[in-house]
Amino acid sequence: MEESKASHVVIIPTPGMGHLIPFVELAKRLIHRDSITTVTFVVIGEGPPTIAQRTVLDSLPSSISSVFLPPVNLTDLPSTARILTRISHTVTRSNPELRRVFNSLAEEGRSPTALVVDLFGTNAFDVAHEFQVSPYIFYPSNTNVLSFFLHLPRLDETVSCEFWELTEPVKLPGCVPVSGKDIIDTAQDRKNEGYKYTAQDSKRYKEAKGILVNSFIELEPNAIKALQEPGLDKPPVYPIGPLVNTGKQEDNEFEELQCLKWLDDQPLSSVLYVSFGSGGTLTCEQINELALGLEKSDQRFLWVIRSPSSAANSSYFDSHSKTDPLTCLPPGFLERTKGRGFVIPSWAPQALILAHPSTGGFLTHCGWNSTLESIVNGVPLIAWPLYAEQKMNAMLLTEDIRVAFRAHAGHNGVVRKEEVARVVKGLMEGKGLINEGKKGKGVRIKMKEMKEGACRVLEDDGSSTKALNQLVF
Ligand SMILES: *[C@@H]1O[C@H](CO)[C@@H](O)[C@H](O)[C@H]1NC(C)=O
Ligand SMILES: *[C@@H]1O[C@H](CO)[C@@H](O)[C@H](O)[C@H]1NC(C)=O
Ligand SMILES: *[C@@H]1O[C@H](CO)[C@@H](O)[C@H](O)[C@H]1NC(C)=O
């Protein structure tokens, strides 16, 4: 590491809270490693920053500052434009303002030395090149998904059908084979503009001076080693994770505190935490079936329940309905599970729940953010992927790292109550299911090893700290 020259790292997170959190943790680690690094967040978006974004950014140390660019105007895009189309235009249309920021930083004598963008932010590299600033990518997901992204330009050239039509899985060095239908959803429907922008981004990855990935060597040893082989035509890859939200949440609402109090009264590792993340929604039918399955499992559970969606494949970016999710529950469910079940509408202090000793399992949508939070707390998983790259994450967690059970959907895409009960019992205790019980124990032991690994790699001489220190920004 060059000690003499001050580094000033500009970070542009792609719109959306989930991606801001790991970036904030990255910024904290960068200023922690030496006293000459400063960081500026440049926040872009279609609308003004949310209160949550502002609160997070305003609470950071003084060597991390933030600039909020004016919202871009996307009213000319068709209303059917997919999220990737919108993100791509947001980044491109923010470039003129980004130039202005780079110029004024230069006038203040604080010229940026590096630009770090998100997985879909490579259009900002245009500005980095103009100002001769080194461009980097921070990939907030795992190395298996990154490998797929790096391979996408080649797939784009060689495959003529839709990826879900592929009869053979895509096999990449060191990675779990990915079947076509599990591929990240922005790469499905190749005639859609959203796909075009995904492919375009992936083609620009080779312009980066380095790619930082939110993973660590003990979690994905083979995928990481394969990407670090010398002589490959791609930038060096630095596993610097797990970067997760460590900040304690203040101002918890009464209901949230109630759920922590309830956890205090439960036996060690006895509670299954159920949450599909800030974006995940289930249909009313699926909420009902999940409830019946949880009831049938006889296990304790803490369930964050959100308003239902209308279609099984809907996601974060569809408008959420206003239906009260409690109306989807089977009649009498809350009374029958009183004491062993706790249901909270909308939001819960996830980091505190996963760190609580009573929590013994996590039924999750497999968002990488939530997955890493579970890993640092050693809580084994039930994988129930919904959208984005979550099916790829679920395969990695169940087939390769082996820290998760997979909940399988029946035909018409609904996970039935019997299946819910099977995986919940299997993970939590294996009662009546000899093989599942054995597997449950294996998953628990493996998750404990990953937790220890996660802790080790972030120590001063750990592999993720060393990888970060190799970066000269
Ligand atoms: C990631 O975790 C943080 C902290 O628990 C949470 O606030 C945020 O909403 C999560 N993001 C996603 C996309 O789940
Ligand atoms: C956005 O652009 C459209 C033209 O594409 C224009 O009619 C509209 O006034 C603009 N909106 C704002 C808020 O600038
Ligand atoms: C969701 O699924 C329905 C039926 O399978 C399909 O018609 C629709 O286009 C899908 N929506 C999205 C956003 O993929």
Short mmCIF file of C-alpha atoms and ligand atoms in Angstrom, two decimals:
data_model
loop_
_atom_site.label_atom_id
_atom_site.label_comp_id
_atom_site.label_asym_id
_atom_site.label_seq_id
_atom_site.Cartn_x
_atom_site.Cartn_y
_atom_site.Cartn_z
CA MET A 1 0.00 0.00 0.00
CA GLU A 2 1.26 3.46 -0.92
CA GLU A 3 1.24 5.46 2.28
CA SER A 4 2.36 8.79 0.90
CA LYS A 5 -0.49 9.72 -1.41
CA ALA A 6 -3.91 10.60 -0.03
CA SER A 7 -6.70 8.50 -1.52
CA HIS A 8 -10.12 9.87 -2.22
CA VAL A 9 -12.60 7.19 -3.19
CA VAL A 10 -15.88 8.16 -4.83
CA ILE A 11 -18.62 5.55 -4.39
CA ILE A 12 -21.85 5.42 -6.43
CA PRO A 13 -24.34 2.90 -5.10
CA THR A 14 -27.12 1.84 -7.46
CA PRO A 15 -30.50 3.09 -6.22
CA GLY A 16 -32.02 0.79 -3.56
CA MET A 17 -31.31 0.41 0.14
CA GLY A 18 -30.09 -3.16 -0.02
CA HIS A 19 -27.04 -2.10 -1.93
CA LEU A 20 -26.26 0.97 0.17
CA ILE A 21 -25.65 -1.03 3.35
CA PRO A 22 -22.64 -3.08 2.14
CA PHE A 23 -21.21 0.05 0.47
CA VAL A 24 -21.38 1.91 3.77
CA GLU A 25 -19.55 -0.95 5.47
CA LEU A 26 -16.94 -0.85 2.69
CA ALA A 27 -16.44 2.91 3.25
CA LYS A 28 -16.02 2.36 6.99
CA ARG A 29 -13.38 -0.31 6.41
CA LEU A 30 -11.53 1.90 3.93
CA ILE A 31 -11.19 4.82 6.32
CA HIS A 32 -10.37 2.42 9.14
CA ARG A 33 -7.37 0.97 7.31
CA ASP A 34 -5.43 4.27 7.19
CA SER A 35 -5.81 7.94 8.04
CA ILE A 36 -5.23 9.29 4.53
CA THR A 37 -8.29 7.82 2.84
CA THR A 38 -11.48 9.82 2.44
CA VAL A 39 -14.70 8.69 0.82
CA THR A 40 -17.45 10.59 -0.98
CA PHE A 41 -20.79 8.93 -1.65
CA VAL A 42 -22.47 10.23 -4.80
CA VAL A 43 -26.14 9.34 -4.51
CA ILE A 44 -28.14 9.12 -7.72
CA GLY A 45 -31.76 8.20 -8.32
CA GLU A 46 -35.10 8.79 -9.97
CA GLY A 47 -36.41 10.66 -6.96
CA PRO A 48 -35.03 12.45 -3.91
CA PRO A 49 -33.08 10.25 -1.45
CA THR A 50 -35.21 8.44 1.09
CA ILE A 51 -35.16 9.38 4.75
CA ALA A 52 -33.57 5.99 5.49
CA GLN A 53 -30.73 6.69 3.03
CA ARG A 54 -30.12 10.14 4.49
CA THR A 55 -30.16 8.85 8.05
CA VAL A 56 -27.58 6.17 7.24
CA LEU A 57 -25.29 8.56 5.34
CA ASP A 58 -25.60 11.43 7.84
CA SER A 59 -24.52 9.19 10.71
CA LEU A 60 -21.10 8.40 9.18
CA PRO A 61 -17.72 9.73 10.38
CA SER A 62 -16.55 13.06 8.94
CA SER A 63 -14.07 11.51 6.51
CA ILE A 64 -17.06 10.01 4.66
CA SER A 65 -19.16 12.69 2.97
CA SER A 66 -22.17 12.54 0.65
CA VAL A 67 -23.31 14.43 -2.42
CA PHE A 68 -26.91 14.04 -3.61
CA LEU A 69 -27.30 14.55 -7.35
CA PRO A 70 -30.56 15.98 -8.69
CA PRO A 71 -33.06 13.21 -9.53
CA VAL A 72 -33.03 12.19 -13.20
CA ASN A 73 -36.11 12.56 -15.40
CA LEU A 74 -37.23 9.19 -16.80
CA THR A 75 -40.73 10.21 -17.84
CA ASP A 76 -39.89 9.53 -21.49
CA LEU A 77 -39.38 5.80 -20.78
CA PRO A 78 -42.36 3.53 -21.40
CA SER A 79 -44.19 2.56 -18.22
CA THR A 80 -43.31 -1.07 -18.94
CA ALA A 81 -39.56 -0.36 -18.73
CA ARG A 82 -37.94 -2.91 -16.46
CA ILE A 83 -35.85 -2.01 -13.45
CA LEU A 84 -32.55 -2.58 -15.29
CA THR A 85 -33.58 -0.20 -18.04
CA ARG A 86 -34.41 2.43 -15.44
CA ILE A 87 -31.15 1.89 -13.52
CA SER A 88 -29.09 2.06 -16.69
CA HIS A 89 -30.69 5.37 -17.75
CA THR A 90 -30.40 6.74 -14.22
CA VAL A 91 -26.63 6.15 -14.27
CA THR A 92 -26.10 7.51 -17.80
CA ARG A 93 -28.24 10.59 -17.22
CA SER A 94 -26.41 11.35 -13.97
CA ASN A 95 -23.03 11.48 -15.75
CA PRO A 96 -23.17 15.24 -16.59
CA GLU A 97 -23.75 16.03 -12.89
CA LEU A 98 -21.06 13.55 -11.92
CA ARG A 99 -18.60 15.44 -14.15
CA ARG A 100 -19.55 18.62 -12.33
CA VAL A 101 -18.84 16.93 -8.97
CA PHE A 102 -15.45 15.64 -10.19
CA ASN A 103 -14.55 19.14 -11.41
CA SER A 104 -15.47 20.85 -8.18
CA LEU A 105 -13.61 18.23 -6.12
CA ALA A 106 -10.56 18.93 -8.30
CA GLU A 107 -10.91 22.67 -7.66
CA GLU A 108 -10.97 21.98 -3.92
CA GLY A 109 -7.73 20.03 -4.35
CA ARG A 110 -9.50 16.75 -3.55
CA SER A 111 -9.45 15.05 -6.94
CA PRO A 112 -10.88 11.52 -6.75
CA THR A 113 -8.30 8.75 -7.03
CA ALA A 114 -10.77 5.89 -7.51
CA LEU A 115 -14.39 5.42 -8.52
CA VAL A 116 -16.27 2.42 -7.14
CA VAL A 117 -19.61 1.50 -8.71
CA ASP A 118 -22.22 -1.13 -8.13
CA LEU A 119 -22.81 -4.19 -10.34
CA PHE A 120 -25.07 -2.17 -12.68
CA GLY A 121 -23.15 1.13 -12.58
CA THR A 122 -20.48 0.70 -15.25
CA ASN A 123 -21.86 3.57 -17.37
CA ALA A 124 -20.25 5.92 -14.84
CA PHE A 125 -16.87 4.56 -16.00
CA ASP A 126 -17.11 7.09 -18.88
CA VAL A 127 -16.52 9.88 -16.36
CA ALA A 128 -13.76 7.95 -14.58
CA HIS A 129 -11.90 7.50 -17.88
CA GLU A 130 -12.21 11.20 -18.77
CA PHE A 131 -10.72 12.23 -15.41
CA GLN A 132 -8.15 9.43 -15.40
CA VAL A 133 -9.56 7.99 -12.20
CA SER A 134 -9.23 4.23 -11.63
CA PRO A 135 -12.59 2.48 -12.01
CA TYR A 136 -13.58 -0.38 -9.68
CA ILE A 137 -16.67 -2.52 -9.20
CA PHE A 138 -17.98 -3.57 -5.82
CA TYR A 139 -20.04 -6.69 -6.44
CA PRO A 140 -22.47 -6.92 -3.50
CA SER A 141 -23.40 -10.55 -4.21
CA ASN A 142 -21.27 -13.72 -4.16
CA THR A 143 -18.44 -15.02 -6.35
CA ASN A 144 -20.56 -17.68 -8.07
CA VAL A 145 -22.91 -14.99 -9.39
CA LEU A 146 -19.96 -12.76 -10.28
CA SER A 147 -18.42 -15.62 -12.30
CA PHE A 148 -21.68 -15.90 -14.18
CA PHE A 149 -21.67 -12.15 -14.90
CA LEU A 150 -18.11 -12.29 -16.17
CA HIS A 151 -19.14 -15.17 -18.43
CA LEU A 152 -22.31 -13.48 -19.70
CA PRO A 153 -20.68 -11.68 -22.67
CA ARG A 154 -19.60 -15.08 -23.99
CA LEU A 155 -23.00 -16.68 -23.38
CA ASP A 156 -24.58 -13.71 -25.11
CA GLU A 157 -22.52 -14.43 -28.22
CA THR A 158 -22.80 -18.21 -28.28
CA VAL A 159 -26.36 -18.94 -27.11
CA SER A 160 -29.21 -18.07 -29.44
CA CYS A 161 -32.22 -19.26 -27.41
CA GLU A 162 -33.56 -17.95 -24.11
CA PHE A 163 -31.37 -19.07 -21.23
CA TRP A 164 -34.28 -20.85 -19.52
CA GLU A 165 -34.50 -23.06 -22.62
CA LEU A 166 -30.93 -24.35 -22.21
CA THR A 167 -30.95 -28.13 -21.81
CA GLU A 168 -27.54 -28.28 -20.12
CA PRO A 169 -26.58 -26.30 -17.02
CA VAL A 170 -23.97 -23.56 -17.37
CA LYS A 171 -20.75 -24.91 -15.82
CA LEU A 172 -18.10 -22.43 -14.74
CA PRO A 173 -14.77 -23.25 -13.04
CA GLY A 174 -15.17 -23.71 -9.28
CA CYS A 175 -18.90 -22.88 -9.37
CA VAL A 176 -22.12 -24.77 -8.81
CA PRO A 177 -23.64 -25.62 -12.23
CA VAL A 178 -26.53 -23.24 -12.95
CA SER A 179 -29.55 -24.51 -14.80
CA GLY A 180 -31.00 -22.05 -17.30
CA LYS A 181 -34.20 -21.39 -15.40
CA ASP A 182 -32.25 -20.42 -12.24
CA ILE A 183 -30.20 -17.75 -14.00
CA ILE A 184 -30.60 -14.20 -12.63
CA ASP A 185 -33.95 -12.84 -13.78
CA THR A 186 -32.58 -9.69 -15.45
CA ALA A 187 -30.87 -12.07 -17.91
CA GLN A 188 -34.13 -13.82 -18.80
CA ASP A 189 -36.34 -12.60 -21.65
CA ARG A 190 -33.50 -11.60 -23.94
CA LYS A 191 -35.69 -9.54 -26.24
CA ASN A 192 -36.42 -7.17 -23.38
CA GLU A 193 -34.33 -3.99 -23.06
CA GLY A 194 -33.60 -4.88 -19.44
CA TYR A 195 -31.57 -7.84 -20.72
CA LYS A 196 -29.73 -5.63 -23.20
CA TYR A 197 -28.56 -3.38 -20.36
CA THR A 198 -27.55 -6.33 -18.20
CA ALA A 199 -25.44 -7.75 -21.03
CA GLN A 200 -23.96 -4.32 -21.77
CA ASP A 201 -22.92 -3.87 -18.15
CA SER A 202 -21.29 -7.30 -18.07
CA LYS A 203 -19.26 -6.41 -21.18
CA ARG A 204 -17.82 -3.36 -19.42
CA TYR A 205 -16.57 -5.34 -16.40
CA LYS A 206 -13.18 -5.79 -18.08
CA GLU A 207 -12.64 -2.01 -17.97
CA ALA A 208 -12.42 -2.15 -14.16
CA LYS A 209 -9.05 -2.05 -12.48
CA GLY A 210 -10.36 -4.52 -9.91
CA ILE A 211 -13.55 -6.18 -8.72
CA LEU A 212 -14.34 -6.36 -5.02
CA VAL A 213 -16.76 -9.12 -4.07
CA ASN A 214 -18.81 -9.42 -0.86
CA SER A 215 -17.68 -12.94 -0.06
CA PHE A 216 -14.74 -14.67 1.61
CA ILE A 217 -12.34 -17.45 0.80
CA GLU A 218 -13.70 -20.03 3.26
CA LEU A 219 -17.23 -19.63 1.90
CA GLU A 220 -16.44 -20.09 -1.80
CA PRO A 221 -12.85 -21.38 -1.99
CA ASN A 222 -13.19 -22.94 -5.44
CA ALA A 223 -15.01 -20.12 -7.19
CA ILE A 224 -12.59 -17.54 -5.76
CA LYS A 225 -9.47 -19.56 -6.65
CA ALA A 226 -10.77 -20.08 -10.19
CA LEU A 227 -11.23 -16.31 -10.69
CA GLN A 228 -7.79 -15.61 -9.25
CA GLU A 229 -5.98 -17.88 -11.74
CA PRO A 230 -3.39 -15.78 -13.54
CA GLY A 231 -3.72 -15.16 -17.27
CA LEU A 232 -7.49 -14.80 -17.42
CA ASP A 233 -8.83 -11.94 -19.47
CA LYS A 234 -10.53 -10.08 -16.61
CA PRO A 235 -9.66 -7.70 -13.78
CA PRO A 236 -8.23 -9.03 -10.49
CA VAL A 237 -10.90 -10.14 -8.00
CA TYR A 238 -10.68 -9.23 -4.30
CA PRO A 239 -12.91 -11.13 -1.81
CA ILE A 240 -13.37 -8.57 0.98
CA GLY A 241 -16.53 -9.78 2.76
CA PRO A 242 -18.60 -10.45 4.64
CA LEU A 243 -19.65 -6.80 4.82
CA VAL A 244 -22.98 -6.63 6.63
CA ASN A 245 -24.89 -4.10 8.64
CA THR A 246 -23.22 -3.96 12.03
CA GLY A 247 -24.73 -0.68 13.21
CA LYS A 248 -27.22 -1.07 16.00
CA GLN A 249 -30.63 0.17 14.99
CA GLU A 250 -31.86 2.95 17.21
CA ASP A 251 -35.45 4.05 17.77
CA ASN A 252 -36.97 0.62 17.52
CA GLU A 253 -40.73 0.75 17.43
CA PHE A 254 -42.67 -0.74 20.30
CA GLU A 255 -43.68 -3.79 18.25
CA GLU A 256 -40.08 -4.50 17.31
CA LEU A 257 -38.95 -4.36 20.91
CA GLN A 258 -41.83 -6.68 21.81
CA CYS A 259 -40.49 -9.33 19.45
CA LEU A 260 -37.03 -9.12 21.03
CA LYS A 261 -38.58 -9.45 24.48
CA TRP A 262 -40.52 -12.46 23.30
CA LEU A 263 -37.28 -14.01 21.99
CA ASP A 264 -35.69 -13.51 25.43
CA ASP A 265 -38.26 -15.92 26.86
CA GLN A 266 -37.68 -18.74 24.34
CA PRO A 267 -35.25 -21.66 24.72
CA LEU A 268 -31.79 -21.55 23.12
CA SER A 269 -31.75 -21.96 19.30
CA SER A 270 -35.43 -22.92 19.29
CA VAL A 271 -36.99 -20.22 17.09
CA LEU A 272 -37.23 -20.18 13.30
CA TYR A 273 -37.04 -16.62 11.96
CA VAL A 274 -39.16 -16.24 8.80
CA SER A 275 -38.64 -13.24 6.50
CA PHE A 276 -38.54 -12.62 2.77
CA GLY A 277 -36.57 -9.38 2.95
CA SER A 278 -37.56 -5.83 2.21
CA GLY A 279 -38.63 -6.69 -1.33
CA GLY A 280 -40.12 -10.15 -1.10
CA THR A 281 -43.83 -10.72 -1.17
CA LEU A 282 -45.88 -13.92 -1.35
CA THR A 283 -49.35 -14.43 -2.76
CA CYS A 284 -52.25 -14.69 -0.34
CA GLU A 285 -52.53 -18.42 -1.17
CA GLN A 286 -48.84 -18.92 -0.35
CA ILE A 287 -49.08 -17.00 2.94
CA ASN A 288 -51.97 -19.28 3.91
CA GLU A 289 -50.05 -22.44 3.00
CA LEU A 290 -46.91 -21.27 4.82
CA ALA A 291 -48.98 -20.59 7.94
CA LEU A 292 -50.48 -24.09 7.86
CA GLY A 293 -47.01 -25.56 7.40
CA LEU A 294 -45.56 -23.62 10.32
CA GLU A 295 -48.46 -24.76 12.46
CA LYS A 296 -47.97 -28.39 11.37
CA SER A 297 -44.22 -28.25 12.13
CA ASP A 298 -44.80 -27.75 15.87
CA GLN A 299 -41.79 -25.43 15.98
CA ARG A 300 -41.45 -21.96 17.43
CA PHE A 301 -41.36 -19.17 14.84
CA LEU A 302 -41.00 -15.41 14.46
CA TRP A 303 -42.59 -14.36 11.18
CA VAL A 304 -42.29 -10.98 9.45
CA ILE A 305 -45.37 -10.96 7.29
CA ARG A 306 -45.92 -8.48 4.45
CA SER A 307 -48.80 -7.51 2.22
CA PRO A 308 -49.45 -10.15 -0.44
CA SER A 309 -48.62 -9.81 -4.11
CA SER A 310 -51.01 -10.71 -6.89
CA ALA A 311 -48.68 -12.91 -8.97
CA ALA A 312 -46.31 -15.65 -7.89
CA ASN A 313 -43.43 -14.09 -9.82
CA SER A 314 -43.93 -10.51 -8.72
CA SER A 315 -41.10 -8.77 -6.96
CA TYR A 316 -39.97 -5.73 -5.08
CA PHE A 317 -40.42 -3.52 -8.09
CA ASP A 318 -44.09 -4.26 -8.60
CA SER A 319 -46.30 -2.07 -6.52
CA HIS A 320 -47.13 -3.71 -3.24
CA SER A 321 -50.78 -4.21 -2.51
CA LYS A 322 -52.40 -2.62 0.49
CA THR A 323 -54.14 -5.84 1.54
CA ASP A 324 -53.72 -6.55 5.23
CA PRO A 325 -51.56 -9.70 5.19
CA LEU A 326 -53.21 -10.99 8.36
CA THR A 327 -56.41 -11.54 6.35
CA CYS A 328 -54.54 -14.24 4.36
CA LEU A 329 -53.90 -16.32 7.47
CA PRO A 330 -56.06 -19.40 8.10
CA PRO A 331 -58.95 -18.74 10.53
CA GLY A 332 -57.84 -19.23 14.13
CA PHE A 333 -54.14 -19.48 13.21
CA LEU A 334 -52.97 -16.72 15.56
CA GLU A 335 -54.91 -18.18 18.50
CA ARG A 336 -53.74 -21.75 17.87
CA THR A 337 -50.07 -20.76 17.61
CA LYS A 338 -50.17 -18.21 20.43
CA GLY A 339 -47.10 -18.52 22.64
CA ARG A 340 -44.99 -20.51 20.19
CA GLY A 341 -45.45 -18.16 17.25
CA PHE A 342 -44.94 -14.41 16.94
CA VAL A 343 -46.14 -12.52 13.88
CA ILE A 344 -44.96 -8.99 13.05
CA PRO A 345 -46.34 -7.01 10.12
CA SER A 346 -43.87 -5.37 7.72
CA TRP A 347 -40.49 -4.81 9.37
CA ALA A 348 -38.31 -6.33 12.09
CA PRO A 349 -34.86 -5.57 13.54
CA GLN A 350 -33.28 -8.41 11.56
CA ALA A 351 -29.67 -7.96 12.68
CA LEU A 352 -30.73 -8.16 16.34
CA ILE A 353 -33.01 -11.15 15.74
CA LEU A 354 -30.31 -13.14 13.94
CA ALA A 355 -27.82 -12.33 16.69
CA HIS A 356 -30.26 -13.46 19.42
CA PRO A 357 -29.35 -16.79 21.09
CA SER A 358 -32.95 -18.04 20.85
CA THR A 359 -32.87 -17.89 17.05
CA GLY A 360 -31.98 -21.31 15.63
CA GLY A 361 -32.94 -21.09 11.96
CA PHE A 362 -33.82 -18.60 9.22
CA LEU A 363 -36.33 -19.21 6.45
CA THR A 364 -35.12 -16.70 3.86
CA HIS A 365 -35.52 -15.47 0.29
CA CYS A 366 -31.70 -15.86 0.02
CA GLY A 367 -30.94 -12.20 -0.70
CA TRP A 368 -27.19 -12.00 -0.26
CA ASN A 369 -27.51 -9.29 2.36
CA SER A 370 -29.71 -11.48 4.59
CA THR A 371 -27.65 -14.57 3.84
CA LEU A 372 -24.43 -12.94 5.04
CA GLU A 373 -26.18 -11.63 8.16
CA SER A 374 -27.20 -15.20 8.95
CA ILE A 375 -23.71 -16.53 8.27
CA VAL A 376 -21.98 -14.07 10.62
CA ASN A 377 -24.39 -15.23 13.32
CA GLY A 378 -24.07 -18.94 12.48
CA VAL A 379 -27.82 -19.39 11.88
CA PRO A 380 -28.59 -22.22 9.37
CA LEU A 381 -31.08 -21.60 6.57
CA ILE A 382 -34.15 -22.73 4.72
CA ALA A 383 -33.79 -21.43 1.17
CA TRP A 384 -36.94 -20.05 -0.44
CA PRO A 385 -35.74 -17.88 -3.34
CA LEU A 386 -38.10 -15.42 -5.02
CA TYR A 387 -36.41 -13.18 -7.60
CA ALA A 388 -33.19 -11.50 -8.83
CA GLU A 389 -30.18 -13.84 -8.36
CA GLN A 390 -31.80 -15.62 -5.40
CA LYS A 391 -32.22 -18.99 -7.14
CA MET A 392 -28.50 -19.02 -7.88
CA ASN A 393 -27.81 -18.17 -4.23
CA ALA A 394 -30.14 -20.95 -3.08
CA MET A 395 -28.28 -23.54 -5.18
CA LEU A 396 -24.95 -22.36 -3.80
CA LEU A 397 -26.20 -22.54 -0.20
CA THR A 398 -27.87 -25.96 -0.47
CA GLU A 399 -25.68 -27.86 -2.95
CA ASP A 400 -22.22 -26.41 -2.42
CA ILE A 401 -21.77 -24.71 0.95
CA ARG A 402 -24.45 -26.99 2.48
CA VAL A 403 -25.76 -24.60 5.10
CA ALA A 404 -29.38 -24.68 3.92
CA PHE A 405 -32.41 -26.87 3.28
CA ARG A 406 -34.37 -26.08 0.13
CA ALA A 407 -38.14 -25.59 0.23
CA HIS A 408 -39.47 -26.96 -3.06
CA ALA A 409 -42.50 -25.56 -4.83
CA GLY A 410 -45.08 -27.97 -6.22
CA HIS A 411 -46.72 -27.45 -9.59
CA ASN A 412 -48.27 -23.97 -10.02
CA GLY A 413 -45.35 -22.65 -7.99
CA VAL A 414 -46.82 -22.96 -4.50
CA VAL A 415 -44.84 -24.52 -1.65
CA ARG A 416 -47.34 -26.79 0.09
CA LYS A 417 -47.84 -27.05 3.87
CA GLU A 418 -46.41 -30.59 3.99
CA GLU A 419 -43.22 -29.35 2.35
CA VAL A 420 -43.02 -26.38 4.75
CA ALA A 421 -43.42 -28.71 7.72
CA ARG A 422 -40.82 -31.13 6.31
CA VAL A 423 -38.07 -28.53 5.90
CA VAL A 424 -38.86 -26.69 9.13
CA LYS A 425 -38.82 -29.88 11.22
CA GLY A 426 -35.77 -31.13 9.33
CA LEU A 427 -33.79 -28.01 10.08
CA MET A 428 -34.97 -27.35 13.62
CA GLU A 429 -34.89 -30.89 15.04
CA GLY A 430 -35.57 -33.71 12.61
CA LYS A 431 -38.36 -35.15 14.70
CA GLY A 432 -39.76 -38.24 12.94
CA LEU A 433 -37.49 -37.73 9.96
CA ILE A 434 -34.30 -39.67 10.56
CA ASN A 435 -32.42 -38.62 7.44
CA GLU A 436 -33.61 -35.04 7.54
CA GLY A 437 -32.54 -34.84 11.18
CA LYS A 438 -29.04 -35.98 10.30
CA LYS A 439 -28.90 -33.47 7.50
CA GLY A 440 -30.18 -30.77 9.87
CA LYS A 441 -27.28 -31.48 12.18
CA GLY A 442 -24.81 -31.37 9.30
CA VAL A 443 -26.16 -28.05 8.12
CA ARG A 444 -25.90 -26.65 11.66
CA ILE A 445 -22.27 -27.76 12.05
CA LYS A 446 -21.32 -26.43 8.64
CA MET A 447 -22.91 -23.07 9.41
CA LYS A 448 -20.96 -22.85 12.65
CA GLU A 449 -17.72 -23.36 10.70
CA MET A 450 -18.72 -20.60 8.26
CA LYS A 451 -19.43 -18.25 11.16
CA GLU A 452 -15.97 -18.88 12.56
CA GLY A 453 -14.48 -18.36 9.09
CA ALA A 454 -16.38 -15.10 8.65
CA CYS A 455 -14.96 -13.85 11.92
CA ARG A 456 -11.38 -14.93 11.09
CA VAL A 457 -11.19 -13.35 7.62
CA LEU A 458 -12.05 -9.90 8.98
CA GLU A 459 -9.34 -9.89 11.65
CA ASP A 460 -6.25 -7.75 11.02
CA ASP A 461 -4.37 -10.65 9.43
CA GLY A 462 -7.46 -12.28 7.89
CA SER A 463 -7.77 -12.90 4.15
CA SER A 464 -10.51 -10.31 3.50
CA THR A 465 -8.60 -7.57 5.36
CA LYS A 466 -5.46 -8.49 3.41
CA ALA A 467 -7.36 -8.37 0.11
CA LEU A 468 -8.67 -4.90 0.97
CA ASN A 469 -5.18 -3.73 1.93
CA GLN A 470 -3.81 -4.89 -1.43
CA LEU A 471 -6.01 -2.33 -3.14
CA VAL A 472 -4.24 0.94 -3.86
CA PHE A 473 -6.97 3.45 -4.48
C1 LIG B 1 -30.18 -5.63 4.21
O1 LIG B 1 -30.06 -5.60 5.62
C2 LIG B 1 -30.33 -4.38 6.20
C3 LIG B 1 -30.02 -4.48 7.67
O2 LIG B 1 -30.65 -5.53 8.30
C4 LIG B 1 -31.75 -3.98 5.92
O3 LIG B 1 -32.02 -2.72 6.50
C5 LIG B 1 -31.96 -3.92 4.41
O4 LIG B 1 -33.29 -3.62 4.11
C6 LIG B 1 -31.57 -5.23 3.79
N1 LIG B 1 -31.68 -5.15 2.36
C7 LIG B 1 -32.31 -6.05 1.63
C8 LIG B 1 -32.33 -5.84 0.16
O5 LIG B 1 -32.85 -7.01 2.12
C1 LIG B 2 -39.32 15.39 -17.87
O1 LIG B 2 -39.14 15.34 -19.26
C2 LIG B 2 -40.30 15.53 -20.03
C3 LIG B 2 -39.95 15.40 -21.50
O2 LIG B 2 -39.32 14.17 -21.74
C4 LIG B 2 -40.89 16.88 -19.73
O3 LIG B 2 -42.11 17.06 -20.44
C5 LIG B 2 -41.16 17.04 -18.24
O4 LIG B 2 -41.58 18.36 -17.95
C6 LIG B 2 -39.88 16.72 -17.45
N1 LIG B 2 -40.19 16.73 -16.01
C7 LIG B 2 -39.48 17.41 -15.13
C8 LIG B 2 -39.92 17.30 -13.70
O5 LIG B 2 -38.51 18.07 -15.44
C1 LIG B 3 -45.44 -13.53 -14.30
O1 LIG B 3 -46.03 -14.75 -14.69
C2 LIG B 3 -47.14 -14.59 -15.56
C3 LIG B 3 -47.75 -15.97 -15.76
O2 LIG B 3 -46.80 -16.98 -15.71
C4 LIG B 3 -46.64 -13.97 -16.87
O3 LIG B 3 -47.72 -13.80 -17.76
C5 LIG B 3 -46.03 -12.61 -16.56
O4 LIG B 3 -45.48 -12.04 -17.73
C6 LIG B 3 -44.92 -12.76 -15.51
N1 LIG B 3 -44.48 -11.43 -15.10
C7 LIG B 3 -43.18 -11.08 -15.07
C8 LIG B 3 -42.91 -9.71 -14.61
O5 LIG B 3 -42.27 -11.84 -15.37
#
